Amino acid sequence: MFTLYKAYWKVFAIFIPAGYLLFSRSGEGINPLCSWFVINDAESLITTIVSNLTGWSSSLNGEWWFFGSYLCAIPMGYLFCCAIQRCQNLWVDLFLVFGIDILISGFFPSVARVEAFAPLAANVYYSRFLMITGMASTFFAGIVSAKYDLMRRLKVLLCETPLSLLLCCLGTAVLYWYRTFISAGSMDILYCILIVPMLSVILDRLRPLKRFFGLLGKHSTNMWLTHSFFAYYFLEATYIVYATSNVWVDLAILIAMSLGASVFLNWFWDMGMNSAQIVAKKS
C-alpha cells in the first residue's frame, strides 16, 4: 500500500503542478482540456488537492480511479484473507470470490437504487466500501491466485503440454476476442489468472520481446500514472500523441512518452535523494 502511495505522490508532485502552471487556460473558445486545471478559488483548490493526494478523489485525473478502489478494497481484502485463511480448497475460495463479485457489482448497487434505501447511495461508507467497482473483484481473485500459486502452476502445466506455444497463442487470442466482443470485463477475475501464464510462455520463446516488456514492466506503475496526461489532459501533448491517423503509431508515441516520463521521474527523485544524503552527511 505504502509503495503505491509513494509512486503516486512522486508523479503527483510533478504532474499536477505542471498541469496548473503550464496546461491550464480559461475563456470562451478554449479547448475543454485547457480548463481541466483551472483554479477557481483557494478553498476549492486545497480541497481538490487534498482529496486527490489521498486517493479519495480522482478529479484531477480520471484514470486514477483505481487508486480509490484499491484503498477501499484493502480492508475488505484483509477480511477476505481472514475468511479463507483456514480453507485449503481452491474451489471454495473461488466460489467466495464470485460471491463477492455478485455483491459489489450487482446486489449492493441494486439495493441503493430501491427508493426506500435511496439514502444509502449518498452514504460515503456504503458507496465507497461496498459499492466499489466490479473491477475490485480482481483484487480478491489475485489473493486466491497467490495463495495457491495458480499462475506458476498453470505455466508449468502449459509448458509440459505438447505444442504449448501454439496452444498459448490460440488461448490468448480466444480470451482477447471473448472479452472484447462478448463478455466485456465481467469475467476479469478469471481472465487475469489464465492469460498471464499464457503470455509468459509466449514471451519465454521470444527473448528480445520479453526484454522489451520487462523494461515496460519495470516502469509500468509510472507509465500508468502518467500516460493519461499525455493522452487526455495536457493539450499540447495530445497533439504529439495523435500526430498520425494510425492507431499503432500513436500508441507507440504514447508508450515512448510515458516511458520517457518514467525514466525522468526516477532520475529526478534519485538525484533528489542523493543530494539530500550528501547535505545530511555534510551537516
PDB file of C-alpha atoms in Angstrom:
ATOM      1  CA  MET A   1       0.000   0.000   0.000  1.00  0.00           C
ATOM      2  CA  PHE A   2       2.703   2.497   1.002  1.00  0.00           C
ATOM      3  CA  THR A   3       4.772   1.573  -2.058  1.00  0.00           C
ATOM      4  CA  LEU A   4       1.836   2.501  -4.279  1.00  0.00           C
ATOM      5  CA  TYR A   5       1.299   5.743  -2.381  1.00  0.00           C
ATOM      6  CA  LYS A   6       4.981   6.583  -2.763  1.00  0.00           C
ATOM      7  CA  ALA A   7       4.882   6.097  -6.537  1.00  0.00           C
ATOM      8  CA  TYR A   8       1.605   8.024  -6.734  1.00  0.00           C
ATOM      9  CA  TRP A   9       2.925  11.004  -4.799  1.00  0.00           C
ATOM     10  CA  LYS A  10       6.103  11.173  -6.883  1.00  0.00           C
ATOM     11  CA  VAL A  11       4.013  11.547 -10.034  1.00  0.00           C
ATOM     12  CA  PHE A  12       1.509  13.834  -8.324  1.00  0.00           C
ATOM     13  CA  ALA A  13       4.203  16.237  -7.089  1.00  0.00           C
ATOM     14  CA  ILE A  14       5.417  16.929 -10.627  1.00  0.00           C
ATOM     15  CA  PHE A  15       2.479  16.442 -12.988  1.00  0.00           C
ATOM     16  CA  ILE A  16      -0.274  18.211 -11.038  1.00  0.00           C
ATOM     17  CA  PRO A  17       1.709  21.455 -10.554  1.00  0.00           C
ATOM     18  CA  ALA A  18       2.713  21.211 -14.226  1.00  0.00           C
ATOM     19  CA  GLY A  19      -0.948  20.915 -15.139  1.00  0.00           C
ATOM     20  CA  TYR A  20      -1.878  24.065 -13.229  1.00  0.00           C
ATOM     21  CA  LEU A  21       1.162  26.071 -14.342  1.00  0.00           C
ATOM     22  CA  LEU A  22       1.602  25.031 -17.977  1.00  0.00           C
ATOM     23  CA  PHE A  23      -1.558  23.445 -19.352  1.00  0.00           C
ATOM     24  CA  SER A  24      -4.426  25.485 -17.972  1.00  0.00           C
ATOM     25  CA  ARG A  25      -6.169  28.417 -19.603  1.00  0.00           C
ATOM     26  CA  SER A  26      -9.669  29.840 -19.330  1.00  0.00           C
ATOM     27  CA  GLY A  27     -12.054  31.785 -21.518  1.00  0.00           C
ATOM     28  CA  GLU A  28     -14.590  31.197 -24.244  1.00  0.00           C
ATOM     29  CA  GLY A  29     -13.498  29.103 -27.180  1.00  0.00           C
ATOM     30  CA  ILE A  30     -10.680  27.465 -25.244  1.00  0.00           C
ATOM     31  CA  ASN A  31     -10.300  23.717 -25.698  1.00  0.00           C
ATOM     32  CA  PRO A  32     -12.014  21.901 -22.769  1.00  0.00           C
ATOM     33  CA  LEU A  33      -8.705  20.234 -21.904  1.00  0.00           C
ATOM     34  CA  CYS A  34      -7.277  23.652 -21.087  1.00  0.00           C
ATOM     35  CA  SER A  35      -9.863  24.205 -18.371  1.00  0.00           C
ATOM     36  CA  TRP A  36      -9.101  20.963 -16.544  1.00  0.00           C
ATOM     37  CA  PHE A  37      -6.679  22.543 -14.052  1.00  0.00           C
ATOM     38  CA  VAL A  38      -8.227  25.997 -13.743  1.00  0.00           C
ATOM     39  CA  ILE A  39      -8.068  27.479 -10.224  1.00  0.00           C
ATOM     40  CA  ASN A  40     -11.394  28.985  -9.117  1.00  0.00           C
ATOM     41  CA  ASP A  41     -10.523  29.869  -5.525  1.00  0.00           C
ATOM     42  CA  ALA A  42      -8.045  28.863  -2.848  1.00  0.00           C
ATOM     43  CA  GLU A  43     -10.539  26.840  -0.810  1.00  0.00           C
ATOM     44  CA  SER A  44     -11.652  24.642  -3.714  1.00  0.00           C
ATOM     45  CA  LEU A  45      -8.022  24.231  -4.802  1.00  0.00           C
ATOM     46  CA  ILE A  46      -6.961  22.993  -1.356  1.00  0.00           C
ATOM     47  CA  THR A  47      -9.936  20.637  -1.140  1.00  0.00           C
ATOM     48  CA  THR A  48      -9.218  19.252  -4.595  1.00  0.00           C
ATOM     49  CA  ILE A  49      -5.511  18.792  -3.919  1.00  0.00           C
ATOM     50  CA  VAL A  50      -6.013  17.079  -0.555  1.00  0.00           C
ATOM     51  CA  SER A  51      -8.781  14.740  -1.762  1.00  0.00           C
ATOM     52  CA  ASN A  52      -6.709  13.721  -4.795  1.00  0.00           C
ATOM     53  CA  LEU A  53      -3.482  13.488  -2.815  1.00  0.00           C
ATOM     54  CA  THR A  54      -5.031  10.897  -0.509  1.00  0.00           C
ATOM     55  CA  GLY A  55      -6.510   8.991  -3.446  1.00  0.00           C
ATOM     56  CA  TRP A  56     -10.056   9.549  -2.235  1.00  0.00           C
ATOM     57  CA  SER A  57     -10.897  11.522  -5.381  1.00  0.00           C
ATOM     58  CA  SER A  58      -9.655  11.242  -8.964  1.00  0.00           C
ATOM     59  CA  SER A  59     -10.982  14.594 -10.174  1.00  0.00           C
ATOM     60  CA  LEU A  60      -7.552  15.694 -11.415  1.00  0.00           C
ATOM     61  CA  ASN A  61      -7.025  12.574 -13.464  1.00  0.00           C
ATOM     62  CA  GLY A  62      -9.986  10.309 -14.165  1.00  0.00           C
ATOM     63  CA  GLU A  63      -7.721   7.343 -14.904  1.00  0.00           C
ATOM     64  CA  TRP A  64      -6.563   7.349 -11.279  1.00  0.00           C
ATOM     65  CA  TRP A  65      -9.951   5.910 -10.239  1.00  0.00           C
ATOM     66  CA  PHE A  66      -8.328   2.556  -9.496  1.00  0.00           C
ATOM     67  CA  PHE A  67      -6.413   4.052  -6.583  1.00  0.00           C
ATOM     68  CA  GLY A  68      -9.593   4.768  -4.644  1.00  0.00           C
ATOM     69  CA  SER A  69     -10.932   1.306  -5.442  1.00  0.00           C
ATOM     70  CA  TYR A  70      -7.660  -0.200  -4.257  1.00  0.00           C
ATOM     71  CA  LEU A  71      -7.798   1.694  -0.978  1.00  0.00           C
ATOM     72  CA  CYS A  72     -11.384   0.602  -0.397  1.00  0.00           C
ATOM     73  CA  ALA A  73     -10.521  -2.984  -1.264  1.00  0.00           C
ATOM     74  CA  ILE A  74      -7.741  -3.142   1.352  1.00  0.00           C
ATOM     75  CA  PRO A  75      -9.990  -3.509   4.455  1.00  0.00           C
ATOM     76  CA  MET A  76     -12.258  -5.905   2.563  1.00  0.00           C
ATOM     77  CA  GLY A  77      -9.167  -7.762   1.382  1.00  0.00           C
ATOM     78  CA  TYR A  78      -7.997  -8.170   4.974  1.00  0.00           C
ATOM     79  CA  LEU A  79     -11.356  -9.614   5.977  1.00  0.00           C
ATOM     80  CA  PHE A  80     -11.250 -11.864   2.910  1.00  0.00           C
ATOM     81  CA  CYS A  81      -7.796 -13.175   3.862  1.00  0.00           C
ATOM     82  CA  CYS A  82      -9.033 -13.903   7.370  1.00  0.00           C
ATOM     83  CA  ALA A  83     -12.072 -15.728   5.959  1.00  0.00           C
ATOM     84  CA  ILE A  84     -10.049 -18.029   3.680  1.00  0.00           C
ATOM     85  CA  GLN A  85      -7.053 -18.497   5.958  1.00  0.00           C
ATOM     86  CA  ARG A  86      -8.002 -21.985   7.138  1.00  0.00           C
ATOM     87  CA  CYS A  87      -9.649 -23.112   3.929  1.00  0.00           C
ATOM     88  CA  GLN A  88      -7.442 -25.214   1.645  1.00  0.00           C
ATOM     89  CA  ASN A  89      -9.955 -25.805  -1.106  1.00  0.00           C
ATOM     90  CA  LEU A  90      -9.389 -23.734  -4.253  1.00  0.00           C
ATOM     91  CA  TRP A  91     -12.967 -24.105  -5.480  1.00  0.00           C
ATOM     92  CA  VAL A  92     -14.428 -22.897  -2.205  1.00  0.00           C
ATOM     93  CA  ASP A  93     -12.221 -19.813  -2.304  1.00  0.00           C
ATOM     94  CA  LEU A  94     -13.118 -19.108  -5.938  1.00  0.00           C
ATOM     95  CA  PHE A  95     -16.799 -19.544  -5.100  1.00  0.00           C
ATOM     96  CA  LEU A  96     -16.376 -16.898  -2.397  1.00  0.00           C
ATOM     97  CA  VAL A  97     -14.708 -14.562  -4.928  1.00  0.00           C
ATOM     98  CA  PHE A  98     -17.650 -14.974  -7.295  1.00  0.00           C
ATOM     99  CA  GLY A  99     -19.998 -14.274  -4.394  1.00  0.00           C
ATOM    100  CA  ILE A 100     -18.175 -11.041  -3.570  1.00  0.00           C
ATOM    101  CA  ASP A 101     -18.255 -10.069  -7.249  1.00  0.00           C
ATOM    102  CA  ILE A 102     -22.040 -10.525  -7.334  1.00  0.00           C
ATOM    103  CA  LEU A 103     -22.462  -8.456  -4.177  1.00  0.00           C
ATOM    104  CA  ILE A 104     -20.338  -5.450  -5.165  1.00  0.00           C
ATOM    105  CA  SER A 105     -21.287  -5.347  -8.847  1.00  0.00           C
ATOM    106  CA  GLY A 106     -24.950  -6.266  -8.575  1.00  0.00           C
ATOM    107  CA  PHE A 107     -26.553  -6.613  -5.161  1.00  0.00           C
ATOM    108  CA  PHE A 108     -25.314  -3.534  -3.277  1.00  0.00           C
ATOM    109  CA  PRO A 109     -25.862  -1.102  -6.193  1.00  0.00           C
ATOM    110  CA  SER A 110     -29.342  -2.582  -6.718  1.00  0.00           C
ATOM    111  CA  VAL A 111     -30.228  -2.059  -3.062  1.00  0.00           C
ATOM    112  CA  ALA A 112     -29.116   1.583  -3.317  1.00  0.00           C
ATOM    113  CA  ARG A 113     -31.443   2.119  -6.287  1.00  0.00           C
ATOM    114  CA  VAL A 114     -34.519   0.998  -4.321  1.00  0.00           C
ATOM    115  CA  GLU A 115     -36.442   4.111  -3.285  1.00  0.00           C
ATOM    116  CA  ALA A 116     -36.701   3.043   0.339  1.00  0.00           C
ATOM    117  CA  PHE A 117     -32.910   2.711   0.548  1.00  0.00           C
ATOM    118  CA  ALA A 118     -32.070   5.779  -1.572  1.00  0.00           C
ATOM    119  CA  PRO A 119     -30.070   7.459   1.240  1.00  0.00           C
ATOM    120  CA  LEU A 120     -27.575   4.604   1.026  1.00  0.00           C
ATOM    121  CA  ALA A 121     -26.365   5.862  -2.348  1.00  0.00           C
ATOM    122  CA  ALA A 122     -25.351   9.153  -0.713  1.00  0.00           C
ATOM    123  CA  ASN A 123     -23.691   7.433   2.222  1.00  0.00           C
ATOM    124  CA  VAL A 124     -19.953   7.662   1.635  1.00  0.00           C
ATOM    125  CA  TYR A 125     -19.168   4.493   3.587  1.00  0.00           C
ATOM    126  CA  TYR A 126     -21.744   2.410   1.784  1.00  0.00           C
ATOM    127  CA  SER A 127     -20.904   3.731  -1.674  1.00  0.00           C
ATOM    128  CA  ARG A 128     -17.132   3.549  -1.219  1.00  0.00           C
ATOM    129  CA  PHE A 129     -16.646   0.354   0.781  1.00  0.00           C
ATOM    130  CA  LEU A 130     -19.492  -1.785  -0.509  1.00  0.00           C
ATOM    131  CA  MET A 131     -20.245  -0.354  -3.951  1.00  0.00           C
ATOM    132  CA  ILE A 132     -16.611  -0.335  -5.059  1.00  0.00           C
ATOM    133  CA  THR A 133     -16.459  -1.060  -8.760  1.00  0.00           C
ATOM    134  CA  GLY A 134     -16.734  -4.559 -10.152  1.00  0.00           C
ATOM    135  CA  MET A 135     -13.067  -4.251 -11.047  1.00  0.00           C
ATOM    136  CA  ALA A 136     -12.275  -4.637  -7.347  1.00  0.00           C
ATOM    137  CA  SER A 137     -13.173  -8.320  -7.574  1.00  0.00           C
ATOM    138  CA  THR A 138      -9.876  -8.889  -9.343  1.00  0.00           C
ATOM    139  CA  PHE A 139      -8.082  -7.998  -6.095  1.00  0.00           C
ATOM    140  CA  PHE A 140      -9.744 -10.935  -4.361  1.00  0.00           C
ATOM    141  CA  ALA A 141      -9.032 -13.214  -7.321  1.00  0.00           C
ATOM    142  CA  GLY A 142      -5.409 -12.144  -7.038  1.00  0.00           C
ATOM    143  CA  ILE A 143      -5.353 -13.118  -3.357  1.00  0.00           C
ATOM    144  CA  VAL A 144      -6.636 -16.601  -4.200  1.00  0.00           C
ATOM    145  CA  SER A 145      -4.168 -16.905  -7.077  1.00  0.00           C
ATOM    146  CA  ALA A 146      -1.272 -16.002  -4.780  1.00  0.00           C
ATOM    147  CA  LYS A 147      -2.493 -18.356  -2.038  1.00  0.00           C
ATOM    148  CA  TYR A 148      -2.455 -21.386  -4.337  1.00  0.00           C
ATOM    149  CA  ASP A 149       0.353 -20.145  -6.635  1.00  0.00           C
ATOM    150  CA  LEU A 150      -2.050 -20.616  -9.539  1.00  0.00           C
ATOM    151  CA  MET A 151      -0.180 -18.699 -12.226  1.00  0.00           C
ATOM    152  CA  ARG A 152       3.101 -20.530 -11.724  1.00  0.00           C
ATOM    153  CA  ARG A 153       1.371 -23.900 -11.550  1.00  0.00           C
ATOM    154  CA  LEU A 154      -0.627 -23.143 -14.686  1.00  0.00           C
ATOM    155  CA  LYS A 155       2.512 -22.061 -16.529  1.00  0.00           C
ATOM    156  CA  VAL A 156       4.279 -25.293 -15.572  1.00  0.00           C
ATOM    157  CA  LEU A 157       1.275 -27.253 -16.810  1.00  0.00           C
ATOM    158  CA  LEU A 158       1.242 -25.327 -20.090  1.00  0.00           C
ATOM    159  CA  CYS A 159       4.977 -25.843 -20.631  1.00  0.00           C
ATOM    160  CA  GLU A 160       4.533 -29.591 -20.225  1.00  0.00           C
ATOM    161  CA  THR A 161       1.706 -29.655 -22.772  1.00  0.00           C
ATOM    162  CA  PRO A 162       2.540 -30.626 -26.396  1.00  0.00           C
ATOM    163  CA  LEU A 163       2.517 -27.644 -28.781  1.00  0.00           C
ATOM    164  CA  SER A 164       2.440 -25.330 -25.774  1.00  0.00           C
ATOM    165  CA  LEU A 165       3.392 -22.234 -27.792  1.00  0.00           C
ATOM    166  CA  LEU A 166       0.593 -22.770 -30.308  1.00  0.00           C
ATOM    167  CA  LEU A 167      -1.865 -23.545 -27.512  1.00  0.00           C
ATOM    168  CA  CYS A 168      -0.948 -20.354 -25.625  1.00  0.00           C
ATOM    169  CA  CYS A 169      -1.194 -18.205 -28.764  1.00  0.00           C
ATOM    170  CA  LEU A 170      -4.633 -19.606 -29.547  1.00  0.00           C
ATOM    171  CA  GLY A 171      -5.746 -19.338 -25.924  1.00  0.00           C
ATOM    172  CA  THR A 172      -4.634 -15.700 -25.702  1.00  0.00           C
ATOM    173  CA  ALA A 173      -6.422 -14.841 -28.947  1.00  0.00           C
ATOM    174  CA  VAL A 174      -9.625 -16.556 -27.805  1.00  0.00           C
ATOM    175  CA  LEU A 175      -9.606 -14.834 -24.425  1.00  0.00           C
ATOM    176  CA  TYR A 176      -8.972 -11.434 -26.042  1.00  0.00           C
ATOM    177  CA  TRP A 177     -11.765 -11.959 -28.566  1.00  0.00           C
ATOM    178  CA  TYR A 178     -14.198 -13.257 -25.946  1.00  0.00           C
ATOM    179  CA  ARG A 179     -13.541 -10.392 -23.520  1.00  0.00           C
ATOM    180  CA  THR A 180     -13.634  -7.730 -26.247  1.00  0.00           C
ATOM    181  CA  PHE A 181     -16.749  -8.802 -28.118  1.00  0.00           C
ATOM    182  CA  ILE A 182     -18.801 -10.954 -25.744  1.00  0.00           C
ATOM    183  CA  SER A 183     -18.352 -10.589 -22.002  1.00  0.00           C
ATOM    184  CA  ALA A 184     -16.568  -7.222 -21.644  1.00  0.00           C
ATOM    185  CA  GLY A 185     -14.991  -7.096 -18.172  1.00  0.00           C
ATOM    186  CA  SER A 186     -17.462  -9.294 -16.335  1.00  0.00           C
ATOM    187  CA  MET A 187     -15.060 -12.245 -16.096  1.00  0.00           C
ATOM    188  CA  ASP A 188     -11.792 -10.428 -15.414  1.00  0.00           C
ATOM    189  CA  ILE A 189     -11.461 -12.347 -12.161  1.00  0.00           C
ATOM    190  CA  LEU A 190     -10.654 -15.403 -14.306  1.00  0.00           C
ATOM    191  CA  TYR A 191      -9.115 -13.806 -17.392  1.00  0.00           C
ATOM    192  CA  CYS A 192      -6.144 -12.436 -15.475  1.00  0.00           C
ATOM    193  CA  ILE A 193      -5.316 -15.802 -13.936  1.00  0.00           C
ATOM    194  CA  LEU A 194      -5.480 -17.516 -17.340  1.00  0.00           C
ATOM    195  CA  ILE A 195      -3.897 -15.002 -19.700  1.00  0.00           C
ATOM    196  CA  VAL A 196      -0.802 -14.102 -17.656  1.00  0.00           C
ATOM    197  CA  PRO A 197       0.687 -17.654 -17.696  1.00  0.00           C
ATOM    198  CA  MET A 198      -0.094 -17.945 -21.421  1.00  0.00           C
ATOM    199  CA  LEU A 199       1.659 -14.677 -22.229  1.00  0.00           C
ATOM    200  CA  SER A 200       4.575 -15.711 -20.036  1.00  0.00           C
ATOM    201  CA  VAL A 201       5.022 -18.936 -22.042  1.00  0.00           C
ATOM    202  CA  ILE A 202       4.885 -16.973 -25.304  1.00  0.00           C
ATOM    203  CA  LEU A 203       7.416 -14.373 -24.171  1.00  0.00           C
ATOM    204  CA  ASP A 204       9.815 -17.079 -22.943  1.00  0.00           C
ATOM    205  CA  ARG A 205      10.154 -18.092 -26.600  1.00  0.00           C
ATOM    206  CA  LEU A 206      10.606 -14.504 -27.784  1.00  0.00           C
ATOM    207  CA  ARG A 207      13.572 -13.259 -25.760  1.00  0.00           C
ATOM    208  CA  PRO A 208      14.009  -9.778 -27.343  1.00  0.00           C
ATOM    209  CA  LEU A 209      10.302  -9.088 -26.921  1.00  0.00           C
ATOM    210  CA  LYS A 210      10.458 -10.393 -23.358  1.00  0.00           C
ATOM    211  CA  ARG A 211      13.288  -7.986 -22.538  1.00  0.00           C
ATOM    212  CA  PHE A 212      11.264  -5.115 -24.010  1.00  0.00           C
ATOM    213  CA  PHE A 213       8.176  -5.975 -21.984  1.00  0.00           C
ATOM    214  CA  GLY A 214      10.419  -6.472 -18.964  1.00  0.00           C
ATOM    215  CA  LEU A 215      11.556  -2.871 -19.377  1.00  0.00           C
ATOM    216  CA  LEU A 216       7.944  -1.714 -19.641  1.00  0.00           C
ATOM    217  CA  GLY A 217       7.094  -3.783 -16.577  1.00  0.00           C
ATOM    218  CA  LYS A 218       9.856  -2.105 -14.592  1.00  0.00           C
ATOM    219  CA  HIS A 219       8.346   1.285 -15.394  1.00  0.00           C
ATOM    220  CA  SER A 220       4.709   0.151 -15.566  1.00  0.00           C
ATOM    221  CA  THR A 221       3.495   1.940 -12.435  1.00  0.00           C
ATOM    222  CA  ASN A 222       4.897   5.305 -13.503  1.00  0.00           C
ATOM    223  CA  MET A 223       3.713   4.782 -17.069  1.00  0.00           C
ATOM    224  CA  TRP A 224       0.170   4.006 -15.965  1.00  0.00           C
ATOM    225  CA  LEU A 225       0.071   7.010 -13.645  1.00  0.00           C
ATOM    226  CA  THR A 226       1.395   9.422 -16.308  1.00  0.00           C
ATOM    227  CA  HIS A 227       0.132   8.191 -19.692  1.00  0.00           C
ATOM    228  CA  SER A 228      -3.296   9.781 -19.396  1.00  0.00           C
ATOM    229  CA  PHE A 229      -1.789  13.246 -19.021  1.00  0.00           C
ATOM    230  CA  PHE A 230      -0.252  12.898 -22.470  1.00  0.00           C
ATOM    231  CA  ALA A 231      -3.293  11.189 -23.974  1.00  0.00           C
ATOM    232  CA  TYR A 232      -6.087  13.323 -22.490  1.00  0.00           C
ATOM    233  CA  TYR A 233      -5.220  16.219 -20.192  1.00  0.00           C
ATOM    234  CA  PHE A 234      -2.186  18.156 -21.484  1.00  0.00           C
ATOM    235  CA  LEU A 235      -3.423  19.732 -24.721  1.00  0.00           C
ATOM    236  CA  GLU A 236      -0.057  20.306 -26.399  1.00  0.00           C
ATOM    237  CA  ALA A 237       0.995  16.749 -25.546  1.00  0.00           C
ATOM    238  CA  THR A 238      -2.137  15.327 -27.193  1.00  0.00           C
ATOM    239  CA  TYR A 239      -1.082  16.941 -30.466  1.00  0.00           C
ATOM    240  CA  ILE A 240       2.066  14.804 -30.346  1.00  0.00           C
ATOM    241  CA  VAL A 241       0.344  11.594 -29.291  1.00  0.00           C
ATOM    242  CA  TYR A 242      -2.313  11.839 -32.001  1.00  0.00           C
ATOM    243  CA  ALA A 243       0.023  13.195 -34.663  1.00  0.00           C
ATOM    244  CA  THR A 244      -0.913  10.483 -37.160  1.00  0.00           C
ATOM    245  CA  SER A 245      -4.078   8.693 -38.187  1.00  0.00           C
ATOM    246  CA  ASN A 246      -2.524   5.311 -37.420  1.00  0.00           C
ATOM    247  CA  VAL A 247      -3.548   3.946 -34.024  1.00  0.00           C
ATOM    248  CA  TRP A 248      -0.429   1.783 -33.690  1.00  0.00           C
ATOM    249  CA  VAL A 249       1.928   4.665 -34.405  1.00  0.00           C
ATOM    250  CA  ASP A 250       0.041   6.835 -31.916  1.00  0.00           C
ATOM    251  CA  LEU A 251       0.233   4.037 -29.338  1.00  0.00           C
ATOM    252  CA  ALA A 252       3.988   3.757 -29.882  1.00  0.00           C
ATOM    253  CA  ILE A 253       4.324   7.517 -29.374  1.00  0.00           C
ATOM    254  CA  LEU A 254       2.297   7.357 -26.161  1.00  0.00           C
ATOM    255  CA  ILE A 255       4.382   4.442 -24.862  1.00  0.00           C
ATOM    256  CA  ALA A 256       7.600   6.295 -25.683  1.00  0.00           C
ATOM    257  CA  MET A 257       6.426   9.468 -23.949  1.00  0.00           C
ATOM    258  CA  SER A 258       5.205   7.592 -20.873  1.00  0.00           C
ATOM    259  CA  LEU A 259       8.422   5.568 -20.687  1.00  0.00           C
ATOM    260  CA  GLY A 260      10.478   8.731 -21.042  1.00  0.00           C
ATOM    261  CA  ALA A 261       8.456  10.358 -18.263  1.00  0.00           C
ATOM    262  CA  SER A 262       9.088   7.351 -16.011  1.00  0.00           C
ATOM    263  CA  VAL A 263      12.832   7.444 -16.660  1.00  0.00           C
ATOM    264  CA  PHE A 264      12.857  11.164 -15.903  1.00  0.00           C
ATOM    265  CA  LEU A 265      10.842  10.688 -12.699  1.00  0.00           C
ATOM    266  CA  ASN A 266      13.200   8.008 -11.419  1.00  0.00           C
ATOM    267  CA  TRP A 267      16.247  10.117 -12.291  1.00  0.00           C
ATOM    268  CA  PHE A 268      14.758  13.252 -10.714  1.00  0.00           C
ATOM    269  CA  TRP A 269      13.872  11.614  -7.414  1.00  0.00           C
ATOM    270  CA  ASP A 270      17.131   9.617  -7.275  1.00  0.00           C
ATOM    271  CA  MET A 271      19.059  12.852  -7.758  1.00  0.00           C
ATOM    272  CA  GLY A 272      16.987  14.481  -5.049  1.00  0.00           C
ATOM    273  CA  MET A 273      17.621  11.630  -2.612  1.00  0.00           C
ATOM    274  CA  ASN A 274      21.360  11.621  -3.354  1.00  0.00           C
ATOM    275  CA  SER A 275      21.552  15.373  -2.875  1.00  0.00           C
ATOM    276  CA  ALA A 276      19.670  15.120   0.419  1.00  0.00           C
ATOM    277  CA  GLN A 277      22.044  12.414   1.653  1.00  0.00           C
ATOM    278  CA  ILE A 278      25.084  14.498   0.725  1.00  0.00           C
ATOM    279  CA  VAL A 279      23.676  17.525   2.548  1.00  0.00           C
ATOM    280  CA  ALA A 280      22.849  15.364   5.580  1.00  0.00           C
ATOM    281  CA  LYS A 281      26.398  13.985   5.724  1.00  0.00           C
ATOM    282  CA  LYS A 282      27.950  17.442   5.483  1.00  0.00           C
ATOM    283  CA  SER A 283      25.742  18.775   8.249  1.00  0.00           C
TER     284      SER A 283
END
